[in-house]
Amino acid sequence: MPRKINHLDTSQEKGSTPMARHKTNAAPETVISIIAPGMLVGGDCETEGTLKVEGSVEGSIRAGKAVAVGEAGRVIGDITTQDAVIAGQVIGNLMIGSRLELQGTSHIEGEVYALRIQVEEGAVLNGPVYTGETDASASRDEGGSGSQEEQLPIDAGSWHQPMAGAPKR
């Protein structure tokens, strides 16, 4: 009986599979994982690199480098990472070690902790925002003796109130 030969398989090991032989030299922090449109992940996600969410995640996300939530992306859970760009919906707390960008299509329901934040016109942000070095980031630093900024929550409702002593129209 003729023997079938897989011309793509260069391995001579019996029982070896192509996936078992696959090795990557990419550093974990350079790998981008994608949750595609129409995909639902139920449970926590963790990566040393970057996670891009175009579908839905019902669970917390921890990424060593960055998280990007696309316009159609939805996360119900906390996000912890160094940098984040949000264009979709997040219902949960954001703990960002460095920079957070909220694009005009984003909708956030939860507390935000970030060293720096950029909010585009049209973004919806419902929850307190803490910027600068936080107690959590200070305790991670060696010695924890960095300058500490006073953390004040932003109340979006007060933006529509006239200031005391402001002239009436």
PDB file of C-alpha atoms in Angstrom:
ATOM      1  CA  MET A   1       0.000   0.000   0.000  1.00  0.00           C
ATOM      2  CA  PRO A   2       1.415   3.451  -0.882  1.00  0.00           C
ATOM      3  CA  ARG A   3       2.537   5.593   1.997  1.00  0.00           C
ATOM      4  CA  LYS A   4       1.208   9.171   2.292  1.00  0.00           C
ATOM      5  CA  ILE A   5       3.954  11.769   2.632  1.00  0.00           C
ATOM      6  CA  ASN A   6       3.445  15.245   4.048  1.00  0.00           C
ATOM      7  CA  HIS A   7       5.851  17.380   2.014  1.00  0.00           C
ATOM      8  CA  LEU A   8       5.491  20.297   4.436  1.00  0.00           C
ATOM      9  CA  ASP A   9       6.616  18.186   7.389  1.00  0.00           C
ATOM     10  CA  THR A  10      10.414  18.132   7.567  1.00  0.00           C
ATOM     11  CA  SER A  11      10.445  16.238  10.860  1.00  0.00           C
ATOM     12  CA  GLN A  12      11.404  12.584  10.883  1.00  0.00           C
ATOM     13  CA  GLU A  13      10.220  12.093  14.477  1.00  0.00           C
ATOM     14  CA  LYS A  14       7.335   9.683  14.874  1.00  0.00           C
ATOM     15  CA  GLY A  15       4.319  11.314  16.580  1.00  0.00           C
ATOM     16  CA  SER A  16       5.689  14.813  16.132  1.00  0.00           C
ATOM     17  CA  THR A  17       3.166  17.468  15.080  1.00  0.00           C
ATOM     18  CA  PRO A  18       3.830  20.761  13.283  1.00  0.00           C
ATOM     19  CA  MET A  19       2.519  22.736  16.295  1.00  0.00           C
ATOM     20  CA  ALA A  20       4.811  20.874  18.686  1.00  0.00           C
ATOM     21  CA  ARG A  21       7.832  21.804  16.570  1.00  0.00           C
ATOM     22  CA  HIS A  22       6.878  25.487  16.139  1.00  0.00           C
ATOM     23  CA  LYS A  23       9.183  27.789  18.083  1.00  0.00           C
ATOM     24  CA  THR A  24       9.070  31.560  18.219  1.00  0.00           C
ATOM     25  CA  ASN A  25      11.960  33.886  18.877  1.00  0.00           C
ATOM     26  CA  ALA A  26       9.675  36.883  19.485  1.00  0.00           C
ATOM     27  CA  ALA A  27       9.952  38.498  22.893  1.00  0.00           C
ATOM     28  CA  PRO A  28       6.663  38.135  24.834  1.00  0.00           C
ATOM     29  CA  GLU A  29       6.258  41.914  25.118  1.00  0.00           C
ATOM     30  CA  THR A  30       6.279  42.279  21.310  1.00  0.00           C
ATOM     31  CA  VAL A  31       3.492  39.756  20.726  1.00  0.00           C
ATOM     32  CA  ILE A  32       0.043  41.174  19.898  1.00  0.00           C
ATOM     33  CA  SER A  33      -2.953  39.008  20.797  1.00  0.00           C
ATOM     34  CA  ILE A  34      -6.257  39.822  19.095  1.00  0.00           C
ATOM     35  CA  ILE A  35      -9.822  39.147  20.179  1.00  0.00           C
ATOM     36  CA  ALA A  36     -11.534  39.418  16.814  1.00  0.00           C
ATOM     37  CA  PRO A  37     -14.939  40.960  16.002  1.00  0.00           C
ATOM     38  CA  GLY A  38     -17.732  38.542  16.870  1.00  0.00           C
ATOM     39  CA  MET A  39     -15.542  36.672  19.356  1.00  0.00           C
ATOM     40  CA  LEU A  40     -16.583  36.440  23.033  1.00  0.00           C
ATOM     41  CA  VAL A  41     -14.041  35.546  25.709  1.00  0.00           C
ATOM     42  CA  GLY A  42     -15.589  34.557  29.036  1.00  0.00           C
ATOM     43  CA  GLY A  43     -12.881  34.726  31.686  1.00  0.00           C
ATOM     44  CA  ASP A  44      -9.729  36.636  32.513  1.00  0.00           C
ATOM     45  CA  CYS A  45      -7.081  37.382  29.858  1.00  0.00           C
ATOM     46  CA  GLU A  46      -3.384  37.779  30.641  1.00  0.00           C
ATOM     47  CA  THR A  47      -0.427  38.487  28.358  1.00  0.00           C
ATOM     48  CA  GLU A  48       3.062  39.916  28.714  1.00  0.00           C
ATOM     49  CA  GLY A  49       2.584  41.785  25.450  1.00  0.00           C
ATOM     50  CA  THR A  50      -0.306  43.711  23.883  1.00  0.00           C
ATOM     51  CA  LEU A  51      -3.972  42.726  23.685  1.00  0.00           C
ATOM     52  CA  LYS A  52      -6.258  44.197  21.041  1.00  0.00           C
ATOM     53  CA  VAL A  53      -9.995  43.775  21.696  1.00  0.00           C
ATOM     54  CA  GLU A  54     -12.311  44.057  18.696  1.00  0.00           C
ATOM     55  CA  GLY A  55     -14.829  41.552  20.117  1.00  0.00           C
ATOM     56  CA  SER A  56     -16.036  41.115  23.726  1.00  0.00           C
ATOM     57  CA  VAL A  57     -14.324  40.132  26.967  1.00  0.00           C
ATOM     58  CA  GLU A  58     -16.276  39.288  30.110  1.00  0.00           C
ATOM     59  CA  GLY A  59     -13.446  39.162  32.621  1.00  0.00           C
ATOM     60  CA  SER A  60     -10.408  41.125  33.702  1.00  0.00           C
ATOM     61  CA  ILE A  61      -7.490  41.908  31.394  1.00  0.00           C
ATOM     62  CA  ARG A  62      -3.827  42.120  32.464  1.00  0.00           C
ATOM     63  CA  ALA A  63      -1.328  43.056  29.768  1.00  0.00           C
ATOM     64  CA  GLY A  64       2.343  43.784  30.390  1.00  0.00           C
ATOM     65  CA  LYS A  65       2.645  46.283  27.546  1.00  0.00           C
ATOM     66  CA  ALA A  66      -0.672  47.665  26.255  1.00  0.00           C
ATOM     67  CA  VAL A  67      -4.390  47.172  25.675  1.00  0.00           C
ATOM     68  CA  ALA A  68      -6.338  48.562  22.729  1.00  0.00           C
ATOM     69  CA  VAL A  69     -10.138  48.357  22.685  1.00  0.00           C
ATOM     70  CA  GLY A  70     -11.533  49.054  19.207  1.00  0.00           C
ATOM     71  CA  GLU A  71     -14.798  50.878  18.464  1.00  0.00           C
ATOM     72  CA  ALA A  72     -16.744  47.599  18.369  1.00  0.00           C
ATOM     73  CA  GLY A  73     -14.819  46.223  21.368  1.00  0.00           C
ATOM     74  CA  ARG A  74     -16.468  45.685  24.744  1.00  0.00           C
ATOM     75  CA  VAL A  75     -14.856  44.760  28.065  1.00  0.00           C
ATOM     76  CA  ILE A  76     -16.832  43.942  31.196  1.00  0.00           C
ATOM     77  CA  GLY A  77     -14.057  43.735  33.767  1.00  0.00           C
ATOM     78  CA  ASP A  78     -10.990  45.572  34.992  1.00  0.00           C
ATOM     79  CA  ILE A  79      -8.046  46.435  32.733  1.00  0.00           C
ATOM     80  CA  THR A  80      -4.497  46.607  34.126  1.00  0.00           C
ATOM     81  CA  THR A  81      -1.652  47.572  31.777  1.00  0.00           C
ATOM     82  CA  GLN A  82       1.055  50.162  31.048  1.00  0.00           C
ATOM     83  CA  ASP A  83      -0.594  51.927  28.091  1.00  0.00           C
ATOM     84  CA  ALA A  84      -4.162  51.807  26.791  1.00  0.00           C
ATOM     85  CA  VAL A  85      -6.130  53.228  23.887  1.00  0.00           C
ATOM     86  CA  ILE A  86      -9.889  52.861  24.295  1.00  0.00           C
ATOM     87  CA  ALA A  87     -12.335  53.487  21.447  1.00  0.00           C
ATOM     88  CA  GLY A  88     -15.069  51.064  22.575  1.00  0.00           C
ATOM     89  CA  GLN A  89     -16.905  50.272  25.820  1.00  0.00           C
ATOM     90  CA  VAL A  90     -15.372  49.350  29.181  1.00  0.00           C
ATOM     91  CA  ILE A  91     -17.466  48.571  32.246  1.00  0.00           C
ATOM     92  CA  GLY A  92     -14.870  48.208  34.974  1.00  0.00           C
ATOM     93  CA  ASN A  93     -11.864  49.925  36.474  1.00  0.00           C
ATOM     94  CA  LEU A  94      -8.834  51.021  34.441  1.00  0.00           C
ATOM     95  CA  MET A  95      -5.421  50.810  36.140  1.00  0.00           C
ATOM     96  CA  ILE A  96      -2.930  52.270  33.663  1.00  0.00           C
ATOM     97  CA  GLY A  97       0.732  52.530  34.687  1.00  0.00           C
ATOM     98  CA  SER A  98       1.641  55.140  32.097  1.00  0.00           C
ATOM     99  CA  ARG A  99      -0.671  56.607  29.423  1.00  0.00           C
ATOM    100  CA  LEU A 100      -4.413  56.282  28.780  1.00  0.00           C
ATOM    101  CA  GLU A 101      -6.062  57.604  25.617  1.00  0.00           C
ATOM    102  CA  LEU A 102      -9.865  57.749  25.473  1.00  0.00           C
ATOM    103  CA  GLN A 103     -10.967  58.256  21.897  1.00  0.00           C
ATOM    104  CA  GLY A 104     -14.160  60.117  20.987  1.00  0.00           C
ATOM    105  CA  THR A 105     -16.143  56.889  20.583  1.00  0.00           C
ATOM    106  CA  SER A 106     -15.196  55.440  23.980  1.00  0.00           C
ATOM    107  CA  HIS A 107     -17.646  54.822  26.834  1.00  0.00           C
ATOM    108  CA  ILE A 108     -16.159  54.117  30.279  1.00  0.00           C
ATOM    109  CA  GLU A 109     -18.115  53.152  33.414  1.00  0.00           C
ATOM    110  CA  GLY A 110     -15.700  52.784  36.328  1.00  0.00           C
ATOM    111  CA  GLU A 111     -12.742  54.223  38.182  1.00  0.00           C
ATOM    112  CA  VAL A 112      -9.714  55.375  36.205  1.00  0.00           C
ATOM    113  CA  TYR A 113      -6.159  55.396  37.572  1.00  0.00           C
ATOM    114  CA  ALA A 114      -3.489  56.615  35.142  1.00  0.00           C
ATOM    115  CA  LEU A 115      -0.216  58.497  35.249  1.00  0.00           C
ATOM    116  CA  ARG A 116      -1.320  60.508  32.182  1.00  0.00           C
ATOM    117  CA  ILE A 117      -4.679  60.696  30.412  1.00  0.00           C
ATOM    118  CA  GLN A 118      -5.904  62.131  27.110  1.00  0.00           C
ATOM    119  CA  VAL A 119      -9.661  62.420  26.534  1.00  0.00           C
ATOM    120  CA  GLU A 120     -10.993  63.267  23.080  1.00  0.00           C
ATOM    121  CA  GLU A 121     -14.200  65.207  22.565  1.00  0.00           C
ATOM    122  CA  GLY A 122     -17.184  62.854  22.521  1.00  0.00           C
ATOM    123  CA  ALA A 123     -15.742  60.327  24.966  1.00  0.00           C
ATOM    124  CA  VAL A 124     -18.067  59.308  27.817  1.00  0.00           C
ATOM    125  CA  LEU A 125     -16.389  58.825  31.195  1.00  0.00           C
ATOM    126  CA  ASN A 126     -18.581  58.032  34.195  1.00  0.00           C
ATOM    127  CA  GLY A 127     -16.513  57.515  37.318  1.00  0.00           C
ATOM    128  CA  PRO A 128     -13.745  59.091  39.350  1.00  0.00           C
ATOM    129  CA  VAL A 129     -10.423  59.791  37.646  1.00  0.00           C
ATOM    130  CA  TYR A 130      -7.088  59.741  39.468  1.00  0.00           C
ATOM    131  CA  THR A 131      -4.020  61.001  37.595  1.00  0.00           C
ATOM    132  CA  GLY A 132      -0.387  61.347  38.498  1.00  0.00           C
ATOM    133  CA  GLU A 133       1.405  58.949  40.777  1.00  0.00           C
ATOM    134  CA  THR A 134      -1.066  56.937  42.856  1.00  0.00           C
ATOM    135  CA  ASP A 135      -0.542  55.107  46.137  1.00  0.00           C
ATOM    136  CA  ALA A 136      -0.534  51.815  44.213  1.00  0.00           C
ATOM    137  CA  SER A 137       2.207  52.919  41.807  1.00  0.00           C
ATOM    138  CA  ALA A 138       4.252  54.504  44.603  1.00  0.00           C
ATOM    139  CA  SER A 139       4.281  51.264  46.592  1.00  0.00           C
ATOM    140  CA  ARG A 140       5.592  49.385  43.527  1.00  0.00           C
ATOM    141  CA  ASP A 141       8.553  51.770  43.176  1.00  0.00           C
ATOM    142  CA  GLU A 142      11.799  51.028  44.981  1.00  0.00           C
ATOM    143  CA  GLY A 143      11.668  53.072  48.163  1.00  0.00           C
ATOM    144  CA  GLY A 144       8.313  54.606  47.185  1.00  0.00           C
ATOM    145  CA  SER A 145       9.614  58.123  47.922  1.00  0.00           C
ATOM    146  CA  GLY A 146       8.427  59.848  44.730  1.00  0.00           C
ATOM    147  CA  SER A 147       6.421  63.049  44.815  1.00  0.00           C
ATOM    148  CA  GLN A 148       2.772  62.487  45.607  1.00  0.00           C
ATOM    149  CA  GLU A 149       0.047  64.517  43.907  1.00  0.00           C
ATOM    150  CA  GLU A 150      -3.299  65.061  45.580  1.00  0.00           C
ATOM    151  CA  GLN A 151      -5.893  62.810  43.944  1.00  0.00           C
ATOM    152  CA  LEU A 152      -9.221  64.475  43.224  1.00  0.00           C
ATOM    153  CA  PRO A 153     -12.134  62.768  41.501  1.00  0.00           C
ATOM    154  CA  ILE A 154     -13.556  64.542  38.463  1.00  0.00           C
ATOM    155  CA  ASP A 155     -17.292  65.108  38.676  1.00  0.00           C
ATOM    156  CA  ALA A 156     -18.616  65.570  35.138  1.00  0.00           C
ATOM    157  CA  GLY A 157     -21.921  66.881  36.512  1.00  0.00           C
ATOM    158  CA  SER A 158     -20.210  69.946  38.002  1.00  0.00           C
ATOM    159  CA  TRP A 159     -18.965  71.064  34.579  1.00  0.00           C
ATOM    160  CA  HIS A 160     -22.492  72.150  33.685  1.00  0.00           C
ATOM    161  CA  GLN A 161     -22.973  74.208  36.870  1.00  0.00           C
ATOM    162  CA  PRO A 162     -22.183  77.946  36.768  1.00  0.00           C
ATOM    163  CA  MET A 163     -19.195  78.914  38.893  1.00  0.00           C
ATOM    164  CA  ALA A 164     -19.864  80.821  42.112  1.00  0.00           C
ATOM    165  CA  GLY A 165     -19.756  84.550  41.405  1.00  0.00           C
ATOM    166  CA  ALA A 166     -19.951  84.044  37.631  1.00  0.00           C
ATOM    167  CA  PRO A 167     -22.108  86.597  35.805  1.00  0.00           C
ATOM    168  CA  LYS A 168     -25.601  85.392  34.913  1.00  0.00           C
ATOM    169  CA  ARG A 169     -26.585  85.345  31.245  1.00  0.00           C
TER     170      ARG A 169
END
